[in-house]
Coordinates of C-alpha atoms in Angstrom, one line a residue:
M157 CA 177.2 -55.2 103.2
T158 CA 175.9 -52.4 105.3
T159 CA 176.0 -51.3 108.9
T160 CA 173.4 -49.7 111.0
P161 CA 174.6 -46.9 113.2
S162 CA 171.8 -47.3 115.8
A163 CA 173.6 -50.3 117.2
T164 CA 176.7 -48.4 117.9
S165 CA 175.8 -44.7 118.2
G166 CA 174.4 -43.1 121.2
I167 CA 173.2 -40.1 119.3
A168 CA 169.9 -41.3 118.0
D169 CA 166.9 -42.3 120.0
D170 CA 167.4 -45.7 121.5
S171 CA 163.9 -46.7 120.2
A172 CA 164.8 -45.8 116.6
E173 CA 166.1 -48.4 114.2
L174 CA 167.9 -46.1 111.8
L175 CA 168.1 -47.0 108.1
P176 CA 171.4 -48.6 107.2
I177 CA 174.7 -46.9 106.2
A178 CA 176.8 -48.4 103.5
T179 CA 180.4 -49.4 104.3
G180 CA 183.2 -47.6 102.6
A181 CA 183.9 -50.5 100.2
R182 CA 180.3 -50.7 99.2
T183 CA 180.0 -47.0 98.7
R184 CA 183.0 -47.0 96.3
A185 CA 181.6 -49.9 94.4
A186 CA 178.2 -48.2 94.1
L187 CA 179.9 -45.1 92.9
R188 CA 181.7 -47.0 90.2
T189 CA 178.4 -48.6 89.1
L190 CA 176.8 -45.1 88.9
I191 CA 179.7 -43.8 86.8
R192 CA 179.9 -46.8 84.4
P193 CA 177.2 -45.7 82.0
D194 CA 179.1 -42.4 81.4
R195 CA 182.6 -43.7 81.1
G196 CA 183.0 -42.0 77.8
R197 CA 182.3 -38.6 79.2
A198 CA 184.5 -39.3 82.2
I199 CA 187.5 -40.2 79.9
L200 CA 186.9 -37.2 77.7
G201 CA 186.7 -34.8 80.6
L202 CA 189.8 -36.2 82.2
G203 CA 191.7 -36.1 78.9
V204 CA 190.9 -32.5 78.3
L205 CA 191.9 -31.5 81.8
V206 CA 195.2 -33.3 81.4
G207 CA 195.9 -31.3 78.3
A208 CA 194.9 -28.1 80.0
T209 CA 197.1 -28.8 82.9
A210 CA 200.0 -29.7 80.7
V211 CA 199.7 -26.5 78.7
G212 CA 199.6 -24.5 82.0
L213 CA 202.9 -26.0 83.1
L214 CA 204.7 -24.0 80.3
V215 CA 204.2 -20.8 82.3
Q216 CA 207.0 -21.5 84.8
P217 CA 209.7 -22.3 82.1
L218 CA 208.7 -19.2 80.1
L219 CA 209.0 -17.0 83.2
G220 CA 212.4 -18.7 83.9
R221 CA 213.4 -17.9 80.3
I222 CA 212.5 -14.2 80.9
V223 CA 214.6 -14.2 84.1
D224 CA 217.6 -15.6 82.2
I225 CA 217.2 -13.0 79.4
V226 CA 217.2 -10.2 82.0
A227 CA 220.1 -11.8 84.0
D228 CA 222.2 -12.1 80.8
G229 CA 221.5 -8.5 79.9
R230 CA 220.1 -9.3 76.5
P231 CA 218.1 -6.8 74.4
A232 CA 214.5 -6.1 75.3
D233 CA 213.1 -7.5 72.0
A234 CA 214.3 -10.9 73.2
L235 CA 211.4 -10.8 75.6
T236 CA 208.8 -10.7 72.8
L237 CA 208.6 -14.4 72.1
P238 CA 208.3 -15.7 75.7
V239 CA 205.7 -13.0 76.4
V240 CA 203.6 -13.9 73.4
L241 CA 203.8 -17.5 74.3
L242 CA 202.6 -16.7 77.8
L243 CA 199.5 -15.1 76.3
V244 CA 198.9 -18.1 74.0
V245 CA 199.3 -20.5 77.0
A246 CA 196.8 -18.5 79.1
V247 CA 194.2 -18.5 76.3
V248 CA 194.6 -22.2 75.5
Q249 CA 194.6 -23.2 79.1
G250 CA 191.5 -21.2 79.9
V251 CA 189.5 -22.7 77.0
T252 CA 190.6 -26.3 77.6
T253 CA 190.1 -26.0 81.4
T254 CA 186.5 -24.7 80.8
L255 CA 185.8 -27.6 78.4
G256 CA 187.2 -30.2 80.8
L257 CA 185.4 -28.8 83.9
T258 CA 182.2 -28.7 81.9
Q259 CA 182.4 -32.4 81.1
V260 CA 183.3 -33.3 84.7
A261 CA 180.4 -31.2 86.0
R262 CA 178.0 -32.8 83.6
L263 CA 179.2 -36.2 84.7
G264 CA 178.7 -35.3 88.3
E265 CA 175.2 -34.0 87.8
T266 CA 174.2 -37.1 85.8
V267 CA 175.6 -39.4 88.5
L268 CA 173.9 -37.4 91.2
A269 CA 170.5 -37.5 89.3
R270 CA 170.9 -41.3 88.9
L271 CA 171.6 -41.7 92.7
R272 CA 168.6 -39.6 93.6
E273 CA 166.4 -41.7 91.4
Q274 CA 167.6 -44.9 92.9
F275 CA 167.3 -43.5 96.4
I276 CA 163.7 -42.3 95.9
E277 CA 162.8 -45.6 94.2
R278 CA 164.1 -47.7 97.0
A279 CA 162.7 -45.4 99.7
L280 CA 159.2 -45.7 98.2
Q281 CA 159.5 -49.5 98.2
L282 CA 160.4 -49.7 101.9
P283 CA 157.7 -51.1 104.1
A284 CA 155.8 -48.4 106.0
D285 CA 156.7 -49.9 109.4
R286 CA 160.4 -49.9 108.5
L287 CA 160.2 -46.2 107.9
E288 CA 158.2 -45.7 111.1
R289 CA 160.9 -47.5 113.1
A290 CA 163.6 -45.4 111.6
G291 CA 161.7 -42.2 112.2
A292 CA 160.8 -39.4 109.7
G293 CA 163.9 -37.4 110.8
D294 CA 166.4 -40.0 109.6
L295 CA 164.9 -40.2 106.1
T296 CA 164.3 -36.5 105.9
A297 CA 168.0 -35.8 106.9
R298 CA 169.2 -38.1 104.1
V299 CA 167.0 -36.7 101.4
T300 CA 167.8 -33.1 102.3
G301 CA 171.1 -32.6 104.1
D302 CA 172.9 -35.7 102.7
V303 CA 171.8 -35.0 99.2
A304 CA 172.8 -31.4 99.5
R305 CA 176.3 -32.4 100.7
V306 CA 176.8 -34.8 97.9
A307 CA 175.4 -32.3 95.4
E308 CA 177.7 -29.5 96.7
A309 CA 180.7 -31.9 96.3
V310 CA 179.7 -32.9 92.8
R311 CA 179.3 -29.3 91.7
S312 CA 182.4 -27.8 93.2
A313 CA 184.7 -30.3 95.0
L314 CA 184.7 -33.0 92.3
P315 CA 185.9 -30.7 89.4
E316 CA 188.4 -28.9 91.6
M317 CA 189.7 -32.2 93.0
A318 CA 190.2 -33.6 89.5
R319 CA 192.1 -30.5 88.4
S320 CA 194.2 -30.3 91.6
V321 CA 195.3 -33.9 91.4
L322 CA 196.3 -33.6 87.8
A323 CA 198.2 -30.3 88.5
I324 CA 200.1 -32.0 91.4
V325 CA 201.2 -35.0 89.4
L326 CA 202.2 -33.1 86.2
T327 CA 204.0 -30.3 88.2
L328 CA 206.1 -32.8 90.0
G329 CA 207.0 -34.4 86.7
A330 CA 207.9 -31.0 85.3
M331 CA 210.2 -30.4 88.3
A332 CA 212.0 -33.7 87.7
L333 CA 212.6 -32.6 84.0
L334 CA 214.3 -29.5 85.2
D335 CA 216.5 -31.4 87.7
V336 CA 215.6 -34.5 89.7
R337 CA 217.1 -32.8 92.7
F338 CA 214.4 -30.2 92.7
L339 CA 211.8 -32.9 92.8
L340 CA 213.6 -34.6 95.8
A341 CA 213.7 -31.3 97.6
A342 CA 210.0 -30.8 97.0
L343 CA 209.2 -34.3 98.2
L344 CA 210.4 -33.3 101.7
A345 CA 207.0 -31.8 102.3
V346 CA 205.2 -35.0 101.4
P347 CA 205.6 -36.9 104.7
V348 CA 204.1 -33.9 106.6
Q349 CA 201.3 -33.7 104.1
A350 CA 200.7 -37.4 104.2
L351 CA 200.6 -37.5 108.0
T352 CA 198.3 -34.5 108.0
A353 CA 195.9 -36.2 105.6
R354 CA 196.0 -39.5 107.6
W355 CA 195.5 -37.6 110.8
Y356 CA 192.5 -35.7 109.4
V357 CA 190.8 -38.6 107.6
T358 CA 190.9 -41.0 110.5
R359 CA 189.1 -38.4 112.6
A360 CA 186.9 -36.9 110.0
V361 CA 185.1 -40.1 109.0
T362 CA 183.7 -40.7 112.5
V363 CA 183.0 -37.0 113.2
Y364 CA 181.0 -36.4 110.0
A365 CA 179.2 -39.7 110.2
D366 CA 178.1 -38.9 113.8
Q367 CA 177.2 -35.4 112.7
R368 CA 174.9 -36.7 110.1
V369 CA 173.2 -39.0 112.6
A370 CA 173.0 -36.2 115.1
N371 CA 171.3 -33.9 112.6
G372 CA 168.8 -36.7 111.8
A373 CA 168.0 -37.2 115.4
Q374 CA 167.6 -33.4 115.9
Q375 CA 165.2 -33.2 112.9
Q376 CA 163.3 -36.2 114.2
Q377 CA 162.8 -34.5 117.6
L378 CA 161.7 -31.2 116.0
L379 CA 159.2 -33.0 113.7
E380 CA 157.7 -34.9 116.7
T381 CA 157.5 -31.8 118.8
I382 CA 156.0 -29.6 116.1
G383 CA 153.7 -32.3 114.7
G384 CA 152.4 -33.1 118.2
A385 CA 152.3 -29.5 119.4
V386 CA 148.7 -29.7 120.5
T387 CA 149.2 -32.9 122.5
V388 CA 152.4 -31.5 124.0
R389 CA 150.6 -28.4 125.2
G390 CA 147.6 -30.3 126.3
H391 CA 149.7 -32.5 128.6
R392 CA 152.0 -29.7 129.7
L393 CA 155.0 -31.4 128.2
E394 CA 156.6 -28.2 126.8
E395 CA 159.5 -28.3 129.2
Q396 CA 160.4 -31.9 128.6
H397 CA 160.2 -31.6 124.8
T398 CA 162.2 -28.4 124.9
E399 CA 164.9 -30.1 126.9
K400 CA 165.0 -33.0 124.5
S401 CA 165.3 -30.7 121.5
A402 CA 168.0 -28.7 123.3
A403 CA 169.9 -31.9 124.2
R404 CA 169.9 -33.1 120.6
S405 CA 170.8 -29.6 119.4
R406 CA 173.7 -29.4 121.8
R407 CA 174.9 -32.8 120.5
A408 CA 174.7 -31.5 116.9
V409 CA 176.6 -28.3 117.9
E410 CA 179.2 -30.2 119.8
L411 CA 180.0 -32.3 116.8
T412 CA 180.0 -29.3 114.5
M413 CA 182.6 -27.6 116.8
R414 CA 184.7 -30.8 116.8
S415 CA 184.7 -30.6 113.0
V416 CA 185.8 -26.9 113.1
H417 CA 188.7 -27.7 115.5
L418 CA 189.6 -30.6 113.2
V419 CA 189.8 -28.3 110.2
L420 CA 191.9 -25.7 112.0
G421 CA 194.5 -28.3 113.0
F422 CA 194.5 -29.5 109.5
Y423 CA 195.3 -26.1 108.0
A424 CA 198.1 -25.5 110.6
R425 CA 199.9 -28.7 109.6
L426 CA 199.6 -27.8 105.9
H427 CA 201.3 -24.5 106.4
I428 CA 204.3 -26.3 108.1
A429 CA 204.6 -28.6 105.1
E430 CA 204.6 -25.6 102.7
Y431 CA 207.4 -23.9 104.6
I432 CA 209.5 -27.1 104.6
G433 CA 209.1 -27.8 100.9
L434 CA 209.7 -24.2 99.6
A435 CA 212.7 -23.8 101.9
A436 CA 214.2 -27.0 100.5
V437 CA 213.6 -26.1 96.9
L438 CA 215.1 -22.6 97.4
V439 CA 218.2 -24.0 99.2
T440 CA 218.6 -26.6 96.5
G441 CA 218.4 -23.9 93.8
F442 CA 221.0 -21.8 95.5
F443 CA 223.6 -24.6 95.6
L444 CA 222.8 -25.8 92.0
V445 CA 223.1 -22.2 90.6
R446 CA 226.4 -21.7 92.6
D447 CA 227.8 -24.9 91.2
G448 CA 226.7 -23.9 87.6
S449 CA 224.4 -27.0 87.3
V450 CA 221.4 -24.9 86.4
S451 CA 220.7 -21.3 85.4
I452 CA 219.0 -18.7 87.6
G453 CA 216.0 -19.0 85.3
T454 CA 215.8 -22.8 85.8
A455 CA 216.0 -22.4 89.6
T456 CA 213.3 -19.7 89.4
A457 CA 211.1 -22.0 87.4
A458 CA 211.6 -24.8 90.0
A459 CA 210.6 -22.4 92.8
L460 CA 207.6 -21.2 90.9
Y461 CA 206.6 -24.8 90.2
F462 CA 206.6 -25.6 93.9
H463 CA 204.9 -22.3 94.7
S464 CA 202.2 -23.2 92.2
L465 CA 201.7 -26.5 94.1
F466 CA 200.4 -24.5 97.1
G467 CA 197.0 -24.1 95.5
P468 CA 196.5 -27.6 94.1
V469 CA 198.0 -29.4 97.2
N470 CA 196.0 -27.3 99.7
A471 CA 192.9 -27.6 97.5
A472 CA 193.2 -31.4 97.3
L473 CA 193.8 -31.8 101.0
V474 CA 191.3 -29.2 102.0
L475 CA 188.8 -30.9 99.7
L476 CA 189.2 -33.9 101.9
D477 CA 187.0 -32.0 104.3
D478 CA 184.2 -31.8 101.7
A479 CA 185.1 -35.3 100.4
Q480 CA 184.7 -36.8 103.9
S481 CA 181.5 -35.0 104.6
A482 CA 180.1 -35.9 101.1
A483 CA 181.4 -39.5 101.6
A484 CA 179.4 -39.8 104.8
G485 CA 176.3 -38.5 103.1
L486 CA 176.9 -40.7 100.1
A487 CA 177.2 -43.8 102.4
R488 CA 173.9 -42.9 104.0
L489 CA 172.2 -42.6 100.6
V490 CA 173.8 -45.8 99.3
G491 CA 172.8 -47.5 102.5
V492 CA 169.2 -47.0 101.4
T493 CA 169.6 -47.8 97.7
D494 CA 171.6 -50.9 98.7
I495 CA 169.0 -52.4 101.0
E496 CA 168.6 -56.0 100.1
E497 CA 165.6 -57.0 98.0
S498 CA 164.3 -59.1 100.8
A499 CA 164.0 -56.1 103.0
V500 CA 161.9 -53.9 100.7
R501 CA 158.3 -54.2 99.7
L502 CA 157.9 -57.1 97.4
P503 CA 155.1 -57.7 94.9
H504 CA 152.2 -59.9 96.0
Q505 CA 152.4 -63.6 95.3
R506 CA 150.5 -64.2 92.1
T507 CA 147.9 -66.8 91.7
G508 CA 146.3 -68.0 88.4
S509 CA 143.5 -65.8 87.0
T510 CA 141.2 -68.8 86.9
S511 CA 140.9 -68.9 90.7
E512 CA 137.6 -67.6 92.2
A513 CA 139.6 -66.0 95.0
A514 CA 140.8 -62.5 94.1
V515 CA 142.8 -62.1 97.4
T516 CA 143.9 -64.9 99.7
V517 CA 145.3 -64.1 103.1
D518 CA 146.8 -67.2 104.6
A519 CA 147.8 -67.4 108.3
V520 CA 149.2 -63.8 108.2
S521 CA 150.8 -62.4 111.2
H522 CA 152.5 -59.0 111.6
A523 CA 154.5 -57.3 114.3
Y524 CA 156.0 -53.8 114.4
G525 CA 158.7 -55.0 116.7
P526 CA 159.4 -57.4 119.6
G527 CA 156.3 -57.7 121.7
R528 CA 154.3 -55.5 119.3
T529 CA 152.3 -58.1 117.4
V530 CA 149.2 -56.7 115.9
L531 CA 147.9 -59.6 113.7
H532 CA 147.8 -63.2 114.7
E533 CA 147.6 -65.8 111.9
V534 CA 144.7 -64.1 110.1
S535 CA 143.2 -66.0 107.2
L536 CA 140.8 -64.3 104.8
T537 CA 139.6 -64.9 101.3
L538 CA 138.0 -62.2 99.0
R539 CA 136.1 -63.6 96.1
A540 CA 136.2 -61.8 92.8
G541 CA 133.9 -58.8 92.9
E542 CA 133.2 -59.2 96.6
H543 CA 133.1 -56.2 98.9
V544 CA 134.4 -57.0 102.4
A545 CA 134.2 -54.5 105.3
L546 CA 136.7 -54.7 108.1
V547 CA 135.2 -53.7 111.5
G548 CA 136.7 -53.5 114.9
T549 CA 137.7 -51.2 117.7
S550 CA 140.8 -49.0 117.5
G551 CA 144.0 -51.0 117.6
A552 CA 142.3 -54.2 116.4
G553 CA 144.7 -54.4 113.4
K554 CA 142.3 -53.3 110.6
S555 CA 144.7 -50.8 109.0
T556 CA 147.6 -53.2 109.2
L557 CA 145.7 -55.9 107.5
A558 CA 144.6 -53.4 104.8
R559 CA 148.2 -52.4 104.2
L560 CA 149.3 -56.0 103.9
V561 CA 146.6 -56.7 101.3
A562 CA 147.6 -53.6 99.4
G563 CA 151.3 -54.7 99.5
V564 CA 152.4 -51.6 101.3
Q565 CA 153.8 -53.7 104.2
Q566 CA 155.1 -57.2 104.4
P567 CA 153.7 -59.8 106.8
T568 CA 156.1 -61.2 109.3
G569 CA 154.4 -64.5 108.9
G570 CA 152.0 -66.1 106.4
T571 CA 151.3 -65.0 102.8
V572 CA 149.1 -62.6 100.8
S573 CA 148.2 -63.8 97.3
V574 CA 146.5 -61.7 94.6
A575 CA 145.0 -63.2 91.5
E576 CA 146.5 -62.1 88.2
G577 CA 144.8 -59.1 86.6
K578 CA 144.9 -57.4 83.3
T579 CA 146.0 -54.1 84.7
A580 CA 148.9 -52.9 86.8
P581 CA 148.9 -52.3 89.6
S582 CA 146.6 -55.1 90.7
V583 CA 145.8 -53.5 94.0
V584 CA 145.4 -49.8 94.8
L585 CA 145.2 -48.4 98.4
V586 CA 143.3 -45.2 99.3
T587 CA 143.6 -44.0 102.8
Q588 CA 142.2 -41.1 104.8
E589 CA 145.6 -39.3 104.5
V590 CA 145.3 -38.0 100.9
H591 CA 148.0 -35.9 99.4
V592 CA 147.1 -33.4 96.7
F593 CA 150.2 -33.0 94.5
T594 CA 151.3 -29.6 93.3
G595 CA 150.3 -29.1 89.7
T596 CA 147.2 -28.9 87.6
L597 CA 144.2 -31.0 88.5
A598 CA 144.7 -32.9 85.3
D599 CA 148.3 -33.7 86.1
D600 CA 147.3 -34.8 89.6
L601 CA 144.8 -37.2 88.1
R602 CA 147.2 -38.5 85.4
L603 CA 149.5 -39.8 88.2
A604 CA 147.3 -42.8 88.1
R605 CA 147.3 -43.2 84.3
P606 CA 149.7 -40.9 82.4
D607 CA 148.2 -41.7 79.0
A608 CA 144.6 -40.7 80.1
T609 CA 142.8 -38.2 77.8
D610 CA 140.8 -35.3 79.1
A611 CA 137.7 -37.3 78.3
D612 CA 139.0 -40.1 80.5
L613 CA 139.7 -37.6 83.3
R614 CA 136.1 -36.2 83.1
T615 CA 134.7 -39.7 83.1
A616 CA 136.6 -40.6 86.2
L617 CA 135.5 -37.4 88.0
A618 CA 131.9 -37.9 86.9
T619 CA 132.0 -41.5 88.3
V620 CA 132.9 -40.2 91.8
H621 CA 130.5 -37.3 91.5
A622 CA 133.3 -34.7 91.3
L623 CA 133.0 -33.4 87.8
E624 CA 130.7 -30.5 88.6
W625 CA 133.0 -28.9 91.2
A626 CA 136.1 -29.7 89.1
E627 CA 134.7 -27.9 86.0
A628 CA 133.6 -25.0 88.3
L629 CA 137.3 -24.3 89.3
P630 CA 138.8 -21.1 87.9
E631 CA 140.5 -22.9 85.0
G632 CA 138.7 -26.2 85.1
L633 CA 141.1 -29.2 84.8
A634 CA 143.9 -26.8 84.2
T635 CA 143.6 -25.2 87.6
V636 CA 146.7 -25.5 89.7
V637 CA 146.0 -27.4 93.0
G638 CA 148.2 -28.4 95.9
E639 CA 150.9 -26.3 97.7
G640 CA 150.6 -22.7 96.5
G641 CA 147.6 -23.5 94.2
H642 CA 143.8 -23.8 94.6
R643 CA 143.1 -25.4 98.0
L644 CA 140.8 -28.5 98.0
D645 CA 138.9 -29.3 101.1
P646 CA 139.3 -32.8 102.6
A647 CA 136.2 -34.2 100.9
R648 CA 137.2 -33.0 97.5
A649 CA 140.8 -34.2 98.0
Q650 CA 139.4 -37.6 98.8
Q651 CA 137.2 -37.5 95.7
L652 CA 140.3 -36.7 93.7
A653 CA 142.0 -39.8 95.2
L654 CA 139.0 -41.9 94.3
A655 CA 139.0 -40.6 90.8
R656 CA 142.7 -41.7 90.5
L657 CA 141.5 -45.1 91.7
V658 CA 139.0 -45.2 88.8
L659 CA 141.7 -44.2 86.3
A660 CA 144.1 -46.8 87.6
D661 CA 141.3 -49.4 87.2
P662 CA 142.8 -52.1 89.5
P663 CA 140.9 -55.3 90.0
V664 CA 141.3 -55.0 93.7
A665 CA 140.9 -51.8 95.8
V666 CA 141.6 -51.3 99.5
L667 CA 140.0 -48.3 101.3
D668 CA 141.4 -47.6 104.7
E669 CA 138.9 -45.2 106.3
A670 CA 138.9 -43.3 103.0
T671 CA 135.8 -41.3 103.9
A672 CA 136.8 -40.4 107.5
E673 CA 138.0 -36.9 106.7
A674 CA 134.7 -35.8 105.1
G675 CA 133.0 -34.9 108.4
S676 CA 129.4 -35.7 109.0
A677 CA 128.2 -33.1 106.5
G678 CA 130.0 -34.6 103.5
A679 CA 130.0 -38.2 104.7
R680 CA 127.1 -39.4 102.6
T681 CA 128.4 -37.7 99.4
L682 CA 131.9 -39.2 99.9
E683 CA 130.4 -42.6 100.6
R684 CA 128.5 -42.5 97.4
S685 CA 131.7 -41.6 95.6
A686 CA 133.5 -44.5 97.2
E687 CA 130.7 -46.9 96.3
A688 CA 130.9 -45.7 92.6
A689 CA 134.7 -46.1 92.5
L690 CA 134.4 -49.6 93.9
A691 CA 131.7 -50.8 91.5
G692 CA 132.8 -53.9 89.6
R693 CA 136.0 -54.4 91.8
T694 CA 137.0 -56.6 94.6
A695 CA 137.2 -54.4 97.6
L696 CA 138.4 -54.5 101.2
V697 CA 137.1 -51.5 103.1
V698 CA 138.2 -50.5 106.6
A699 CA 134.9 -49.1 107.8
H700 CA 135.0 -45.8 109.5
R701 CA 131.2 -45.7 109.7
L702 CA 129.1 -48.8 110.1
T703 CA 126.9 -47.6 107.3
Q704 CA 129.8 -48.8 105.1
A705 CA 129.7 -52.2 106.7
V706 CA 125.9 -52.5 106.1
A707 CA 126.4 -52.0 102.4
A708 CA 129.2 -54.6 102.2
D709 CA 128.7 -58.2 100.9
R710 CA 130.4 -59.5 104.0
I711 CA 131.7 -58.1 107.3
V712 CA 134.8 -59.3 109.0
V713 CA 135.3 -58.3 112.6
L714 CA 138.8 -58.0 114.0
E715 CA 139.5 -58.1 117.7
A716 CA 143.1 -57.9 119.1
G717 CA 144.5 -58.9 115.8
R718 CA 142.3 -61.9 115.2
V719 CA 139.2 -62.6 113.1
V720 CA 136.4 -63.2 115.6
E721 CA 133.3 -62.9 113.3
S722 CA 132.5 -63.0 109.7
G723 CA 129.1 -62.7 107.9
T724 CA 126.5 -60.3 106.6
H725 CA 125.2 -57.3 108.5
D726 CA 121.9 -59.1 109.3
E727 CA 123.7 -62.3 110.4
L728 CA 126.1 -60.6 112.7
R729 CA 123.6 -58.1 114.1
T730 CA 121.4 -60.9 115.3
A731 CA 124.3 -63.1 116.5
D732 CA 124.7 -61.0 119.7
G733 CA 128.5 -61.0 119.3
P734 CA 131.1 -58.3 119.0
Y735 CA 129.6 -56.8 115.9
A736 CA 126.2 -56.5 117.4
A737 CA 127.7 -54.7 120.4
L738 CA 129.5 -52.3 118.0
W739 CA 126.3 -51.8 116.0
H740 CA 124.2 -51.0 119.1
A741 CA 126.9 -48.7 120.5
W742 CA 127.3 -46.9 117.2
S743 CA 123.7 -46.6 116.1
G744 CA 122.3 -45.5 119.4
S745 CA 119.1 -43.7 118.6
R746 CA 119.7 -43.9 114.9
A747 CA 117.4 -46.1 112.8
A748 CA 119.2 -48.8 110.9
P749 CA 119.7 -47.8 107.3
H750 CA 117.1 -49.1 104.9
L751 CA 118.5 -51.9 102.8

């Protein structure tokens, strides 16, 4: 159904497993599916454009009529009717063309919006590790460059292509009505044009597909270099990263220049076809007029018809450039929307609500790739209302297990089952990487529950001890936050995320070091907020500080992707095992918190 370019292209990083690209057949099928709900608009737009083009074809015969009137030496007033008709044709064609192009443009924008929605929906469902393997650059290039290419084609190329194709077909038909020999003469240009189109398309598909991949690889390298600038400078890797960026940029430029040379050769061949066709029509007209088969005006109309084809034919063929580029982008977008259901994040397995277990992790394993297994047949049960803390050294697999329980990633082995709840979603994940969305504070909170009232929002903020600072903002809940708005510090941003958790009201909550960004000064405040948000819920907490583990009902210790201990704080502290070692190393001179 789809092909993945990383297996055949040397452009991208060898370690990257790029997201799939749809085949041509699949892309066309997906496009038909996208258009199907708006078939009525498509038929209406096409019908109006056909009428507009047909009316426009009256111009050449009217001009030919004027030529005959002048050639016959008839009085000047004989020109009145054809001139008036030319004005009428111009007005009618202008109005109907505008209406037709408007319908086609609306159709294109609607289809594009539908495609964007499907792309975003499927991209958000993809497992996090799948996106990580592909790299941020691949997805970024698709959602920016590829969408822009398709949007440009929809807004300009699609309407122009529709009008050009109609003009070509109807004009050739009109030439046949004048005299079929004019049509046969005009068709002498077709072999050259067809060979030109074939020559171009066979090369353009590969060039533009490779160019999109190269741009994705270039963006990926830039993101990695800029995002890790501190590390790059710290290890004196500026030269290596600069060379990598330059190499990928050179590859992108090389492919761009290949596309430029391709277009130049394309235009040169089109000019040859125009010369052949026009010369053939003019010679045919000369002999037909000499033999008395047609009038000078008719021969003039035939020549004007062919000359009028220059624009539509060239536009249609030139638009192959935009069409191929857009098709390459569309295939990359459809490749994501068409990823099979088995490859995207699936809902948890559901168990009956009568079960005492809120979450059951059964022999779960997970690997981020061959030789990169981070969890080994982990089994864990969370009873309803129980708070379980995950503890372990860095790389033990804590965050991976948390993501699996939250349903953000799929296990490569085993199952994760969640008891049926009364609310949706059943599980909500809050991590230390919190995003404050641009908009009012109220809108940001309502992402978790769109129908929440202002009173609900205040209650949620009060629950996580954030109402005081929220109401102290310049415009209270109506204050714009996020990019370009009022900036929230990490602790307040995390309280906002916890307030969204309260509004969503899931039976199960997963916190992955959700208080890590607070810093030591705000740690206790944020931990109190987290405790309040988790009250009455089943919770799995990846403990950033062992004080969180102390407060948990049970502590599970992970080591190298395996559960090595499980019990309460007091049980594990006195067991002289891995947790006791972690506790002593962490607490140092601190006194154990009073329970």
